[in-house]
mmCIF file of N, CA and C in Angstrom:
data_model
loop_
_atom_site.group_PDB
_atom_site.id
_atom_site.type_symbol
_atom_site.label_atom_id
_atom_site.label_comp_id
_atom_site.label_asym_id
_atom_site.label_seq_id
_atom_site.Cartn_x
_atom_site.Cartn_y
_atom_site.Cartn_z
ATOM 1 N N GLN A 5 0.733 -1.852 0.099
ATOM 2 C CA GLN A 5 0.228 -0.282 0.227
ATOM 3 C C GLN A 5 0.663 1.781 0.229
ATOM 4 N N LYS A 6 1.829 1.249 0.660
ATOM 5 C CA LYS A 6 2.723 2.422 0.998
ATOM 6 C C LYS A 6 3.540 2.694 0.102
ATOM 7 N N ALA A 7 3.745 2.166 -1.395
ATOM 8 C CA ALA A 7 4.839 1.863 -2.499
ATOM 9 C C ALA A 7 3.137 2.862 -3.827
ATOM 10 N N ALA A 8 1.566 1.806 -3.356
ATOM 11 C CA ALA A 8 1.242 2.674 -4.293
ATOM 12 C C ALA A 8 0.566 3.824 -3.902
ATOM 13 N N LEU A 9 0.563 4.192 -2.662
ATOM 14 C CA LEU A 9 0.009 5.597 -2.026
ATOM 15 C C LEU A 9 2.062 6.708 -2.719
ATOM 16 N N GLN A 10 1.962 6.352 -2.100
ATOM 17 C CA GLN A 10 3.196 7.502 -3.355
ATOM 18 C C GLN A 10 3.805 7.975 -4.309
ATOM 19 N N SER A 11 3.262 6.695 -4.967
ATOM 20 C CA SER A 11 3.668 6.709 -6.300
ATOM 21 C C SER A 11 2.411 6.997 -7.215
ATOM 22 N N SER A 12 1.134 7.303 -6.403
ATOM 23 C CA SER A 12 -0.691 7.967 -6.501
ATOM 24 C C SER A 12 -0.177 9.700 -6.665
ATOM 25 N N LEU A 13 0.503 9.815 -5.517
ATOM 26 C CA LEU A 13 0.775 11.298 -4.875
ATOM 27 C C LEU A 13 1.393 12.697 -6.137
ATOM 28 N N VAL A 14 2.292 11.260 -6.518
ATOM 29 C CA VAL A 14 2.946 12.041 -7.720
ATOM 30 C C VAL A 14 1.734 12.309 -9.100
ATOM 31 N N ILE A 15 1.060 11.210 -9.153
ATOM 32 C CA ILE A 15 0.273 11.251 -10.490
ATOM 33 C C ILE A 15 -0.827 11.903 -9.916
ATOM 34 N N LEU A 16 -1.844 12.813 -8.622
ATOM 35 C CA LEU A 16 -2.470 13.075 -8.648
ATOM 36 C C LEU A 16 -2.384 14.482 -8.653
ATOM 37 N N LYS A 17 -0.333 15.708 -8.069
ATOM 38 C CA LYS A 17 -0.402 15.950 -8.216
ATOM 39 C C LYS A 17 -0.525 16.962 -9.048
ATOM 40 N N SER A 18 0.355 15.668 -10.713
ATOM 41 C CA SER A 18 -0.188 15.799 -11.633
ATOM 42 C C SER A 18 -1.822 16.387 -13.093
ATOM 43 N N ASN A 19 -2.277 15.077 -11.640
ATOM 44 C CA ASN A 19 -3.903 15.663 -13.258
ATOM 45 C C ASN A 19 -4.382 16.089 -12.309
ATOM 46 N N TYR A 20 -4.574 17.122 -11.281
ATOM 47 C CA TYR A 20 -5.314 17.664 -10.047
ATOM 48 C C TYR A 20 -3.774 19.421 -10.651
ATOM 49 N N LYS A 21 -2.959 19.239 -10.817
ATOM 50 C CA LYS A 21 -2.000 20.626 -11.128
ATOM 51 C C LYS A 21 -2.144 20.996 -9.831
ATOM 52 N N PHE A 22 -2.132 19.955 -9.069
ATOM 53 C CA PHE A 22 -1.841 20.781 -7.248
ATOM 54 C C PHE A 22 -0.410 21.319 -7.215
ATOM 55 N N ARG A 23 0.540 22.685 -6.557
ATOM 56 C CA ARG A 23 1.336 22.933 -6.084
ATOM 57 C C ARG A 23 1.385 22.048 -4.679
ATOM 58 N N GLY A 24 1.123 21.215 -4.213
ATOM 59 C CA GLY A 24 1.093 20.168 -3.355
ATOM 60 C C GLY A 24 0.819 18.960 -2.331
ATOM 61 N N VAL A 25 0.732 18.471 -2.360
ATOM 62 C CA VAL A 25 0.075 16.848 -1.822
ATOM 63 C C VAL A 25 0.558 16.334 -0.604
ATOM 64 N N LYS A 26 -0.963 16.724 0.408
ATOM 65 C CA LYS A 26 -0.117 15.599 1.790
ATOM 66 C C LYS A 26 -1.411 14.190 1.981
ATOM 67 N N PHE A 27 -0.342 13.204 1.898
ATOM 68 C CA PHE A 27 -1.688 12.214 3.373
ATOM 69 C C PHE A 27 -2.394 13.337 4.420
ATOM 70 N N TRP A 28 -3.091 12.858 4.641
ATOM 71 C CA TRP A 28 -3.889 13.571 5.685
ATOM 72 C C TRP A 28 -4.499 12.629 6.226
ATOM 73 N N GLY A 29 -4.512 10.506 5.979
ATOM 74 C CA GLY A 29 -4.707 9.783 7.365
ATOM 75 C C GLY A 29 -5.412 8.888 6.949
ATOM 76 N N LYS A 30 -5.785 8.255 7.754
ATOM 77 C CA LYS A 30 -6.621 6.909 7.429
ATOM 78 C C LYS A 30 -7.567 6.729 8.265
ATOM 79 N N ILE A 31 -8.799 6.183 7.655
ATOM 80 C CA ILE A 31 -9.992 5.898 8.202
ATOM 81 C C ILE A 31 -10.714 5.387 8.005
ATOM 82 N N LEU A 32 -10.239 3.720 9.377
ATOM 83 C CA LEU A 32 -10.921 2.280 9.834
ATOM 84 C C LEU A 32 -12.733 2.436 9.165
ATOM 85 N N GLY A 33 -12.513 1.705 8.512
ATOM 86 C CA GLY A 33 -13.958 1.286 7.852
ATOM 87 C C GLY A 33 -14.159 -0.980 7.588
ATOM 88 N N VAL A 34 -15.881 -0.785 8.029
ATOM 89 C CA VAL A 34 -16.035 -2.428 8.829
ATOM 90 C C VAL A 34 -15.636 -3.335 7.787
ATOM 91 N N LYS A 35 -15.939 -2.602 6.141
ATOM 92 C CA LYS A 35 -15.639 -3.469 4.991
ATOM 93 C C LYS A 35 -14.419 -2.600 5.171
ATOM 94 N N SER A 36 -13.825 -1.937 4.022
ATOM 95 C CA SER A 36 -12.853 -1.410 3.792
ATOM 96 C C SER A 36 -12.271 -0.053 4.417
ATOM 97 N N ASP A 37 -11.601 0.977 4.061
ATOM 98 C CA ASP A 37 -10.908 1.813 4.620
ATOM 99 C C ASP A 37 -10.452 2.511 4.034
ATOM 100 N N TYR A 38 -10.570 4.031 4.621
ATOM 101 C CA TYR A 38 -10.362 5.507 3.526
ATOM 102 C C TYR A 38 -9.026 5.706 3.623
ATOM 103 N N PHE A 39 -8.000 5.545 2.645
ATOM 104 C CA PHE A 39 -7.346 7.043 2.493
ATOM 105 C C PHE A 39 -7.586 8.017 2.208
ATOM 106 N N ILE A 40 -6.693 8.869 2.961
ATOM 107 C CA ILE A 40 -7.426 10.081 2.583
ATOM 108 C C ILE A 40 -6.312 10.656 2.603
ATOM 109 N N VAL A 41 -6.659 12.153 1.340
ATOM 110 C CA VAL A 41 -5.323 13.597 0.171
ATOM 111 C C VAL A 41 -5.497 14.465 0.229
ATOM 112 N N GLN A 42 -5.024 15.007 0.759
ATOM 113 C CA GLN A 42 -5.099 17.182 1.313
ATOM 114 C C GLN A 42 -4.622 17.125 -0.223
ATOM 115 N N GLY A 43 -4.655 18.365 -1.476
ATOM 116 C CA GLY A 43 -4.345 19.240 -2.389
ATOM 117 C C GLY A 43 -4.262 20.371 -2.331
ATOM 118 N N VAL A 44 -3.624 20.883 -2.607
ATOM 119 C CA VAL A 44 -3.477 22.518 -2.439
ATOM 120 C C VAL A 44 -2.891 23.015 -4.042
ATOM 121 N N GLY A 45 -3.657 23.982 -4.006
ATOM 122 C CA GLY A 45 -3.237 24.929 -5.356
ATOM 123 C C GLY A 45 -1.850 26.510 -4.904
ATOM 124 N N LYS A 46 -2.615 27.161 -5.576
ATOM 125 C CA LYS A 46 -2.007 28.438 -5.430
ATOM 126 C C LYS A 46 -2.237 28.493 -3.794
ATOM 127 N N ASP A 47 -3.186 28.991 -3.696
ATOM 128 C CA ASP A 47 -3.984 29.652 -2.474
ATOM 129 C C ASP A 47 -4.261 28.332 -1.096
ATOM 130 N N GLU A 48 -3.461 28.247 -0.153
ATOM 131 C CA GLU A 48 -3.941 27.033 -0.148
ATOM 132 C C GLU A 48 -4.538 26.345 1.567
ATOM 133 N N LEU A 49 -5.803 28.070 1.904
ATOM 134 C CA LEU A 49 -6.662 27.780 2.220
ATOM 135 C C LEU A 49 -7.950 27.493 1.268
ATOM 136 N N LYS A 50 -7.812 28.353 0.250
ATOM 137 C CA LYS A 50 -8.802 28.483 -0.655
ATOM 138 C C LYS A 50 -8.656 27.164 -2.099
ATOM 139 N N ASP A 51 -7.475 26.650 -2.042
ATOM 140 C CA ASP A 51 -8.034 26.343 -3.135
ATOM 141 C C ASP A 51 -6.864 24.599 -2.593
ATOM 142 N N ARG A 52 -7.432 24.212 -2.369
ATOM 143 C CA ARG A 52 -7.705 22.722 -1.126
ATOM 144 C C ARG A 52 -8.616 21.557 -1.500
ATOM 145 N N LYS A 53 -8.252 20.948 -1.645
ATOM 146 C CA LYS A 53 -9.602 19.796 -2.792
ATOM 147 C C LYS A 53 -9.017 18.288 -1.581
ATOM 148 N N THR A 54 -10.120 17.525 -1.463
ATOM 149 C CA THR A 54 -9.405 16.031 -0.388
ATOM 150 C C THR A 54 -9.743 14.720 -1.027
ATOM 151 N N LEU A 55 -9.092 14.270 -1.346
ATOM 152 C CA LEU A 55 -9.622 13.324 -1.959
ATOM 153 C C LEU A 55 -9.486 12.399 -1.061
ATOM 154 N N TYR A 56 -10.483 10.966 -1.570
ATOM 155 C CA TYR A 56 -10.608 9.830 -1.533
ATOM 156 C C TYR A 56 -9.843 8.734 -1.848
ATOM 157 N N SER A 57 -9.676 7.064 -1.525
ATOM 158 C CA SER A 57 -9.637 5.256 -1.882
ATOM 159 C C SER A 57 -9.504 5.335 -0.844
ATOM 160 N N GLN A 58 -9.811 3.619 -1.824
ATOM 161 C CA GLN A 58 -9.653 2.811 -0.233
ATOM 162 C C GLN A 58 -8.175 1.097 -1.383
ATOM 163 N N ASP A 59 -7.799 1.402 -2.057
ATOM 164 C CA ASP A 59 -6.909 0.644 -2.638
ATOM 165 C C ASP A 59 -5.650 1.907 -3.008
ATOM 166 N N CYS A 60 -5.863 3.242 -2.722
ATOM 167 C CA CYS A 60 -4.471 3.509 -3.364
ATOM 168 C C CYS A 60 -3.839 3.868 -4.535
ATOM 169 N N VAL A 61 -4.842 3.858 -5.522
ATOM 170 C CA VAL A 61 -4.869 3.774 -6.981
ATOM 171 C C VAL A 61 -6.130 4.760 -7.671
ATOM 172 N N HIS A 62 -7.355 3.705 -6.796
ATOM 173 C CA HIS A 62 -8.560 4.904 -7.480
ATOM 174 C C HIS A 62 -9.004 6.039 -7.005
ATOM 175 N N TRP A 63 -8.703 6.914 -7.181
ATOM 176 C CA TRP A 63 -9.929 8.170 -6.427
ATOM 177 C C TRP A 63 -10.526 8.963 -6.630
ATOM 178 N N GLY A 64 -11.342 9.723 -5.254
ATOM 179 C CA GLY A 64 -12.423 10.164 -5.480
ATOM 180 C C GLY A 64 -12.388 11.254 -4.617
ATOM 181 N N LEU A 65 -13.083 12.805 -5.534
ATOM 182 C CA LEU A 65 -13.084 13.791 -4.686
ATOM 183 C C LEU A 65 -14.194 13.801 -3.706
ATOM 184 N N LEU A 66 -14.033 14.609 -2.477
ATOM 185 C CA LEU A 66 -15.278 13.725 -1.889
ATOM 186 C C LEU A 66 -15.676 15.734 -2.246
ATOM 187 N N PRO A 67 -17.036 15.767 -2.074
ATOM 188 C CA PRO A 67 -18.429 17.164 -2.069
ATOM 189 C C PRO A 67 -17.084 18.578 -1.413
ATOM 190 N N VAL A 68 -17.409 19.886 -1.879
ATOM 191 C CA VAL A 68 -17.707 20.392 -0.491
ATOM 192 C C VAL A 68 -18.832 20.278 0.814
ATOM 193 N N VAL A 69 -18.025 20.683 1.656
ATOM 194 C CA VAL A 69 -19.377 20.231 2.584
ATOM 195 C C VAL A 69 -20.510 21.575 3.065
ATOM 196 N N THR A 70 -21.569 21.531 3.099
ATOM 197 C CA THR A 70 -22.654 22.105 3.150
ATOM 198 C C THR A 70 -23.543 22.487 4.362
ATOM 199 N N GLU A 71 -23.917 23.384 4.596
ATOM 200 C CA GLU A 71 -24.514 23.425 6.176
ATOM 201 C C GLU A 71 -26.268 22.110 6.426
ATOM 202 N N SER A 72 -26.528 21.527 5.553
ATOM 203 C CA SER A 72 -27.076 20.368 5.157
ATOM 204 C C SER A 72 -26.678 19.230 5.367
ATOM 205 N N MET A 73 -25.349 19.284 4.533
ATOM 206 C CA MET A 73 -25.062 17.449 5.051
ATOM 207 C C MET A 73 -24.072 17.772 6.451
ATOM 208 N N ARG A 74 -23.714 19.441 7.000
ATOM 209 C CA ARG A 74 -23.727 18.690 8.239
ATOM 210 C C ARG A 74 -24.079 18.866 9.374
ATOM 211 N N HIS A 75 -25.476 19.371 8.886
ATOM 212 C CA HIS A 75 -27.107 19.045 9.673
ATOM 213 C C HIS A 75 -27.517 16.786 9.863
ATOM 214 N N ASN A 76 -27.486 15.980 8.849
ATOM 215 C CA ASN A 76 -27.123 15.282 8.766
ATOM 216 C C ASN A 76 -26.348 14.546 8.429
ATOM 217 N N SER A 77 -25.665 14.388 8.630
ATOM 218 C CA SER A 77 -24.414 13.915 10.040
ATOM 219 C C SER A 77 -24.232 13.495 10.937
ATOM 220 N N SER A 78 -24.693 15.432 11.696
ATOM 221 C CA SER A 78 -25.017 15.112 13.282
ATOM 222 C C SER A 78 -25.474 13.777 13.510
ATOM 223 N N PHE A 79 -26.899 12.979 12.585
ATOM 224 C CA PHE A 79 -27.968 11.914 13.252
ATOM 225 C C PHE A 79 -27.181 10.592 13.352
ATOM 226 N N VAL A 80 -25.944 11.004 12.187
ATOM 227 C CA VAL A 80 -25.426 9.566 12.239
ATOM 228 C C VAL A 80 -24.252 9.627 13.101
ATOM 229 N N LYS A 81 -24.430 7.739 13.839
ATOM 230 C CA LYS A 81 -23.156 7.580 15.136
ATOM 231 C C LYS A 81 -23.064 5.955 14.126
ATOM 232 N N GLY A 82 -21.802 5.784 15.453
ATOM 233 C CA GLY A 82 -20.584 4.418 14.862
ATOM 234 C C GLY A 82 -19.571 4.753 13.745
ATOM 235 N N ARG A 83 -19.595 2.948 13.511
ATOM 236 C CA ARG A 83 -18.345 3.356 12.146
ATOM 237 C C ARG A 83 -18.800 3.091 11.132
ATOM 238 N N PHE A 84 -17.978 3.931 9.896
ATOM 239 C CA PHE A 84 -18.242 3.682 8.951
ATOM 240 C C PHE A 84 -18.109 2.432 8.163
ATOM 241 N N THR A 85 -19.125 2.459 7.079
ATOM 242 C CA THR A 85 -19.074 1.006 5.936
ATOM 243 C C THR A 85 -17.442 0.519 5.499
ATOM 244 N N GLY A 86 -17.421 1.995 4.999
ATOM 245 C CA GLY A 86 -16.200 1.540 3.747
ATOM 246 C C GLY A 86 -16.915 1.210 2.560
ATOM 247 N N ASP A 87 -17.946 1.592 2.982
ATOM 248 C CA ASP A 87 -18.683 1.726 1.042
ATOM 249 C C ASP A 87 -19.271 3.065 0.967
ATOM 250 N N PRO A 88 -18.307 3.822 -0.565
ATOM 251 C CA PRO A 88 -19.023 5.455 -0.256
ATOM 252 C C PRO A 88 -20.392 6.248 -0.732
ATOM 253 N N SER A 89 -20.717 4.457 -1.097
ATOM 254 C CA SER A 89 -22.367 5.074 -1.628
ATOM 255 C C SER A 89 -23.491 4.382 -0.458
ATOM 256 N N TYR A 90 -23.132 3.975 0.357
ATOM 257 C CA TYR A 90 -24.079 2.633 0.964
ATOM 258 C C TYR A 90 -24.860 4.626 1.993
ATOM 259 N N GLU A 91 -26.395 4.474 1.966
ATOM 260 C CA GLU A 91 -26.847 4.893 2.814
ATOM 261 C C GLU A 91 -27.124 4.859 4.028
ATOM 262 N N TYR A 92 -26.919 5.984 5.194
ATOM 263 C CA TYR A 92 -27.615 5.711 6.485
ATOM 264 C C TYR A 92 -29.071 6.205 6.153
ATOM 265 N N GLU A 93 -29.556 5.582 6.929
ATOM 266 C CA GLU A 93 -31.488 6.391 7.017
ATOM 267 C C GLU A 93 -31.881 6.521 8.372
ATOM 268 N N HIS A 94 -32.156 8.310 8.566
ATOM 269 C CA HIS A 94 -32.268 8.675 9.986
ATOM 270 C C HIS A 94 -33.766 8.964 10.020
ATOM 271 N N THR A 95 -34.313 7.822 10.695
ATOM 272 C CA THR A 95 -35.817 8.963 10.904
ATOM 273 C C THR A 95 -36.070 9.875 11.970
ATOM 274 N N GLU A 96 -36.819 11.161 11.895
ATOM 275 C CA GLU A 96 -37.262 12.135 12.582
ATOM 276 C C GLU A 96 -38.528 12.347 12.770
ATOM 277 N N THR A 97 -39.316 12.676 14.047
ATOM 278 C CA THR A 97 -40.668 12.260 14.097
ATOM 279 C C THR A 97 -40.567 13.941 15.235
ATOM 280 N N LYS A 98 -41.696 14.337 14.039
ATOM 281 C CA LYS A 98 -42.862 15.372 14.958
ATOM 282 C C LYS A 98 -43.763 15.838 15.733
ATOM 283 N N ARG A 99 -44.397 16.153 16.121
ATOM 284 C CA ARG A 99 -45.768 16.408 17.131
ATOM 285 C C ARG A 99 -46.479 17.372 16.158
ATOM 286 N N VAL A 100 -47.469 16.955 14.966
ATOM 287 C CA VAL A 100 -48.401 17.905 14.232
ATOM 288 C C VAL A 100 -48.969 18.744 15.272
ATOM 289 N N GLU A 101 -49.022 20.486 15.076
ATOM 290 C CA GLU A 101 -50.130 21.430 14.967
ATOM 291 C C GLU A 101 -50.712 21.444 14.444
ATOM 292 N N SER A 102 -51.757 22.402 14.932
ATOM 293 C CA SER A 102 -52.984 22.483 14.618
ATOM 294 C C SER A 102 -53.005 23.766 13.851
ATOM 295 N N GLN A 103 -53.637 24.982 12.872
ATOM 296 C CA GLN A 103 -53.037 25.885 12.395
ATOM 297 C C GLN A 103 -53.598 26.945 13.401
ATOM 298 N N ASP A 104 -53.942 27.035 13.967
ATOM 299 C CA ASP A 104 -53.296 28.094 15.211
ATOM 300 C C ASP A 104 -52.726 27.560 16.543
ATOM 301 N N GLY A 105 -51.904 26.447 16.265
ATOM 302 C CA GLY A 105 -50.866 26.617 17.647
ATOM 303 C C GLY A 105 -51.516 24.935 18.134
ATOM 304 N N ASP A 106 -52.135 24.974 18.377
ATOM 305 C CA ASP A 106 -52.647 23.868 19.430
ATOM 306 C C ASP A 106 -51.323 22.545 19.070
ATOM 307 N N ARG A 107 -51.079 21.765 19.868
ATOM 308 C CA ARG A 107 -51.010 20.237 19.091
ATOM 309 C C ARG A 107 -52.128 20.018 19.452
ATOM 310 N N VAL A 108 -51.934 18.502 17.988
ATOM 311 C CA VAL A 108 -53.213 17.570 18.154
ATOM 312 C C VAL A 108 -52.752 15.950 18.666
ATOM 313 N N GLU A 109 -53.728 16.053 19.425
ATOM 314 C CA GLU A 109 -53.313 15.036 20.413
ATOM 315 C C GLU A 109 -53.042 13.109 18.969
ATOM 316 N N GLY A 110 -51.813 12.911 19.568
ATOM 317 C CA GLY A 110 -51.546 11.512 18.913
ATOM 318 C C GLY A 110 -51.117 11.794 17.147
ATOM 319 N N ALA A 111 -51.125 13.006 16.609
ATOM 320 C CA ALA A 111 -50.384 13.710 15.008
ATOM 321 C C ALA A 111 -49.536 13.558 14.807
ATOM 322 N N GLU A 112 -48.182 12.759 14.292
ATOM 323 C CA GLU A 112 -46.986 12.652 15.050
ATOM 324 C C GLU A 112 -46.456 12.705 12.838
ATOM 325 N N GLU A 113 -45.021 13.294 12.514
ATOM 326 C CA GLU A 113 -45.747 13.209 10.982
ATOM 327 C C GLU A 113 -43.881 12.603 10.812
ATOM 328 N N GLU A 114 -42.613 12.030 10.241
ATOM 329 C CA GLU A 114 -42.131 11.532 10.410
ATOM 330 C C GLU A 114 -41.736 11.677 9.406
ATOM 331 N N ASN A 115 -40.000 12.353 8.680
ATOM 332 C CA ASN A 115 -39.359 12.806 7.853
ATOM 333 C C ASN A 115 -38.450 11.623 7.686
ATOM 334 N N ILE A 116 -37.973 11.503 6.997
ATOM 335 C CA ILE A 116 -36.540 10.385 6.468
ATOM 336 C C ILE A 116 -35.868 10.655 5.956
ATOM 337 N N ILE A 117 -34.848 11.243 6.585
ATOM 338 C CA ILE A 117 -33.065 12.020 6.284
ATOM 339 C C ILE A 117 -31.847 11.015 5.446
ATOM 340 N N MET A 118 -31.894 10.915 4.116
ATOM 341 C CA MET A 118 -30.949 9.570 4.130
ATOM 342 C C MET A 118 -29.416 10.973 4.321
ATOM 343 N N VAL A 119 -27.652 9.691 4.607
ATOM 344 C CA VAL A 119 -26.271 10.560 5.313
ATOM 345 C C VAL A 119 -25.958 9.426 3.618
ATOM 346 N N LYS A 120 -25.047 9.921 2.730
ATOM 347 C CA LYS A 120 -24.076 9.163 2.009
ATOM 348 C C LYS A 120 -22.723 8.911 2.699
ATOM 349 N N GLU A 121 -22.355 7.456 3.099
ATOM 350 C CA GLU A 121 -21.131 8.044 3.171
ATOM 351 C C GLU A 121 -20.071 8.105 2.848
ATOM 352 N N GLU A 122 -19.855 9.458 1.410
ATOM 353 C CA GLU A 122 -19.325 9.927 0.909
ATOM 354 C C GLU A 122 -20.004 11.324 1.747
ATOM 355 N N ASP A 123 -21.098 11.837 2.183
ATOM 356 C CA ASP A 123 -20.822 13.148 2.895
ATOM 357 C C ASP A 123 -20.263 13.223 4.035
ATOM 358 N N ARG A 124 -21.081 11.891 4.958
ATOM 359 C CA ARG A 124 -19.696 11.654 6.369
ATOM 360 C C ARG A 124 -19.002 12.186 6.186
ATOM 361 N N LEU A 125 -17.995 11.265 5.172
ATOM 362 C CA LEU A 125 -16.416 11.059 5.091
ATOM 363 C C LEU A 125 -16.487 13.035 5.163
ATOM 364 N N ALA A 126 -17.104 13.143 4.397
ATOM 365 C CA ALA A 126 -16.449 14.739 3.758
ATOM 366 C C ALA A 126 -17.034 15.569 5.521
ATOM 367 N N THR A 127 -18.026 15.496 5.793
ATOM 368 C CA THR A 127 -18.114 16.456 6.967
ATOM 369 C C THR A 127 -17.158 15.975 8.581
ATOM 370 N N THR A 128 -16.487 14.862 8.490
ATOM 371 C CA THR A 128 -16.081 14.348 9.421
ATOM 372 C C THR A 128 -14.593 14.620 9.486
ATOM 373 N N ILE A 129 -14.392 14.642 7.401
ATOM 374 C CA ILE A 129 -12.856 15.384 7.386
ATOM 375 C C ILE A 129 -12.295 16.540 8.421
ATOM 376 N N GLU A 130 -13.049 17.550 7.403
ATOM 377 C CA GLU A 130 -14.329 19.237 7.530
ATOM 378 C C GLU A 130 -13.272 18.835 9.207
ATOM 379 N N ALA A 131 -14.940 18.633 10.053
ATOM 380 C CA ALA A 131 -14.127 18.766 11.407
ATOM 381 C C ALA A 131 -12.975 18.884 12.268
ATOM 382 N N ILE A 132 -12.698 18.120 11.529
ATOM 383 C CA ILE A 132 -11.119 17.293 12.887
ATOM 384 C C ILE A 132 -9.854 17.974 11.379
ATOM 385 N N ASP A 133 -10.053 18.672 10.449
ATOM 386 C CA ASP A 133 -9.002 20.031 9.942
ATOM 387 C C ASP A 133 -9.626 21.133 10.629
ATOM 388 N N TYR A 134 -10.975 21.449 11.208
ATOM 389 C CA TYR A 134 -11.600 22.623 12.029
ATOM 390 C C TYR A 134 -10.227 23.020 13.154
ATOM 391 N N ASP A 135 -11.304 21.446 14.178
ATOM 392 C CA ASP A 135 -10.900 21.444 15.176
ATOM 393 C C ASP A 135 -8.674 22.193 15.166
#
């Protein structure tokens, strides 16, 4: 893995036209692990992209974290599965109120929130970088 990672860093730097590429770390998953790399352009703070791989050969670009991704990812607990396309499901239950603001007895509304592991991975890395 080390040899594959080292040669991959050179290829990523060239393909994405990064000024520098750094190995960020490894996040353990149940089925497989994620290798994380960050590439920087001319501006180290603004031109930063995060990529992930499970084999140090094929790399995927992580999405830019949005406020809704942060909010939805906060519902997911536990280990990563190791499958970036896996979707976690969270059911949120809210009490229904009538139009005049009174609670309706026994009336609840369920809202299902789906969170992709890739989004959760991006959110986790951003949170660690922020700290």
